[in-house]
Amino acid sequence: MYVVNYSGLQRKETWVIWFLFFFWLPFFCVYICNFVMNLFPLLPEAFKGNKQIGVIGWGSQGPAQAQNLRDSIAQVKSDVVVKALSHLMKHVLLVLLKRVEPWEIFGRLFLAVTSYAAKPTGPTLKER
């Protein structure tokens, strides 16, 4: 029978946690940060053809992610505009609560995004 001790870790188990926390985690974070920083010059190529990006997220998540993307794009001096569209989540909730057809979900979101954008790139559902 296996007994779980909830009072804390045993002495033989703590060295693993300390090793991971003090040696492996900092090395891993530095490695990942260096890898990601090498990809920054590729951002303009990744967003080539896009003039505006809308970020949809729950609560404070959308504006925070939009700010992170905006800072990254500004760092490489690109002309893409990033906007936080967190207010569009009410359309998603409305559709989920009413259990509307899936095609109507995309229709409502498409109308909301194109009405918010300065210049829609394609025909909206109202024009059809």
Short mmCIF file of C-alpha atoms in Angstrom, two decimals:
data_model
loop_
_atom_site.label_atom_id
_atom_site.label_comp_id
_atom_site.label_asym_id
_atom_site.label_seq_id
_atom_site.Cartn_x
_atom_site.Cartn_y
_atom_site.Cartn_z
CA MET A 1 0.00 0.00 0.00
CA TYR A 2 1.29 3.47 -0.93
CA VAL A 3 0.98 6.15 1.75
CA VAL A 4 0.98 9.79 0.70
CA ASN A 5 2.60 12.20 3.13
CA TYR A 6 0.85 15.58 2.89
CA SER A 7 3.01 17.22 5.56
CA GLY A 8 5.77 18.02 3.09
CA LEU A 9 8.43 16.52 0.90
CA GLN A 10 10.90 14.01 2.27
CA ARG A 11 14.57 14.98 2.37
CA LYS A 12 15.49 12.64 -0.50
CA GLU A 13 12.89 14.28 -2.78
CA THR A 14 13.81 17.91 -2.15
CA TRP A 15 17.14 17.85 -3.99
CA VAL A 16 15.30 17.12 -7.26
CA ILE A 17 13.08 20.16 -6.80
CA TRP A 18 16.03 22.40 -5.91
CA PHE A 19 18.01 21.13 -8.87
CA LEU A 20 15.14 21.78 -11.28
CA PHE A 21 14.39 25.19 -9.83
CA PHE A 22 17.93 26.58 -9.58
CA PHE A 23 19.80 24.87 -12.43
CA TRP A 24 17.50 23.49 -15.09
CA LEU A 25 14.79 26.21 -15.15
CA PRO A 26 17.12 29.22 -15.64
CA PHE A 27 19.04 27.39 -18.38
CA PHE A 28 15.81 26.42 -20.11
CA CYS A 29 14.40 29.98 -19.91
CA VAL A 30 17.59 31.49 -21.34
CA TYR A 31 17.62 28.93 -24.15
CA ILE A 32 13.98 29.60 -25.09
CA CYS A 33 14.40 33.40 -24.87
CA ASN A 34 17.47 33.29 -27.12
CA PHE A 35 15.65 31.07 -29.60
CA VAL A 36 12.63 33.39 -29.73
CA MET A 37 14.75 36.54 -29.99
CA ASN A 38 16.38 35.11 -33.11
CA LEU A 39 12.93 34.91 -34.74
CA PHE A 40 12.11 38.63 -34.30
CA PRO A 41 13.57 39.68 -37.69
CA LEU A 42 11.07 37.29 -39.35
CA LEU A 43 8.00 39.14 -37.97
CA PRO A 44 7.58 41.53 -40.95
CA GLU A 45 7.71 38.57 -43.31
CA ALA A 46 5.18 36.65 -41.20
CA PHE A 47 2.68 39.53 -41.31
CA LYS A 48 3.34 40.42 -44.96
CA GLY A 49 0.09 41.46 -46.65
CA ASN A 50 -1.69 42.21 -43.36
CA LYS A 51 -2.45 45.81 -42.49
CA GLN A 52 -4.49 45.20 -39.34
CA ILE A 53 -4.67 42.41 -36.74
CA GLY A 54 -7.53 42.01 -34.26
CA VAL A 55 -6.92 40.12 -31.01
CA ILE A 56 -9.96 38.58 -29.31
CA GLY A 57 -9.62 37.35 -25.71
CA TRP A 58 -11.43 37.02 -22.41
CA GLY A 59 -11.34 39.97 -20.02
CA SER A 60 -7.86 41.41 -19.70
CA GLN A 61 -6.29 38.63 -21.77
CA GLY A 62 -7.12 40.18 -25.16
CA PRO A 63 -5.68 43.65 -24.50
CA ALA A 64 -2.58 42.13 -22.85
CA GLN A 65 -1.87 39.85 -25.81
CA ALA A 66 -2.55 42.70 -28.22
CA GLN A 67 -0.05 44.87 -26.32
CA ASN A 68 2.58 42.11 -26.44
CA LEU A 69 2.10 41.71 -30.19
CA ARG A 70 2.07 45.49 -30.68
CA ASP A 71 5.38 45.82 -28.79
CA SER A 72 6.96 43.03 -30.82
CA ILE A 73 5.86 44.57 -34.11
CA ALA A 74 7.05 48.03 -33.04
CA GLN A 75 10.44 46.57 -32.14
CA VAL A 76 10.97 45.38 -35.74
CA LYS A 77 9.52 48.63 -37.16
CA SER A 78 6.59 47.09 -39.04
CA ASP A 79 3.51 49.07 -40.11
CA VAL A 80 0.88 46.51 -39.00
CA VAL A 81 -1.83 47.92 -36.68
CA VAL A 82 -2.88 45.70 -33.74
CA LYS A 83 -6.25 46.26 -32.07
CA ALA A 84 -7.75 44.54 -29.03
CA LEU A 85 -11.25 43.32 -29.88
CA SER A 86 -12.23 41.86 -26.50
CA HIS A 87 -15.68 43.38 -26.77
CA LEU A 88 -16.45 40.77 -29.48
CA MET A 89 -16.47 38.01 -26.86
CA LYS A 90 -20.03 39.03 -25.98
CA HIS A 91 -21.08 37.78 -29.42
CA VAL A 92 -19.46 34.42 -28.73
CA LEU A 93 -21.16 34.13 -25.34
CA LEU A 94 -24.49 35.19 -26.81
CA VAL A 95 -24.25 32.54 -29.48
CA LEU A 96 -23.15 29.82 -27.06
CA LEU A 97 -25.94 30.59 -24.59
CA LYS A 98 -28.61 30.60 -27.29
CA ARG A 99 -27.19 27.47 -28.97
CA VAL A 100 -27.32 28.97 -32.42
CA GLU A 101 -26.25 27.16 -35.59
CA PRO A 102 -22.48 27.10 -36.23
CA TRP A 103 -22.72 29.07 -39.47
CA GLU A 104 -24.45 31.87 -37.57
CA ILE A 105 -21.56 32.06 -35.08
CA PHE A 106 -19.10 32.83 -37.86
CA GLY A 107 -21.58 35.17 -39.53
CA ARG A 108 -22.01 37.27 -36.39
CA LEU A 109 -18.29 37.37 -35.68
CA PHE A 110 -17.51 38.25 -39.30
CA LEU A 111 -20.03 41.10 -39.21
CA ALA A 112 -18.68 42.36 -35.89
CA VAL A 113 -15.05 42.27 -37.01
CA THR A 114 -15.70 43.85 -40.41
CA SER A 115 -17.85 46.59 -38.90
CA TYR A 116 -15.07 47.37 -36.41
CA ALA A 117 -12.27 47.36 -38.99
CA ALA A 118 -11.53 50.55 -40.90
CA LYS A 119 -11.62 48.93 -44.33
CA PRO A 120 -12.97 45.40 -44.66
CA THR A 121 -10.99 43.30 -47.12
CA GLY A 122 -13.92 41.27 -48.47
CA PRO A 123 -17.67 41.53 -48.92
CA THR A 124 -19.66 41.47 -45.70
CA LEU A 125 -22.79 39.42 -45.19
CA LYS A 126 -24.89 42.58 -45.49
CA GLU A 127 -23.65 43.16 -49.06
CA ARG A 128 -24.66 39.71 -50.32
#
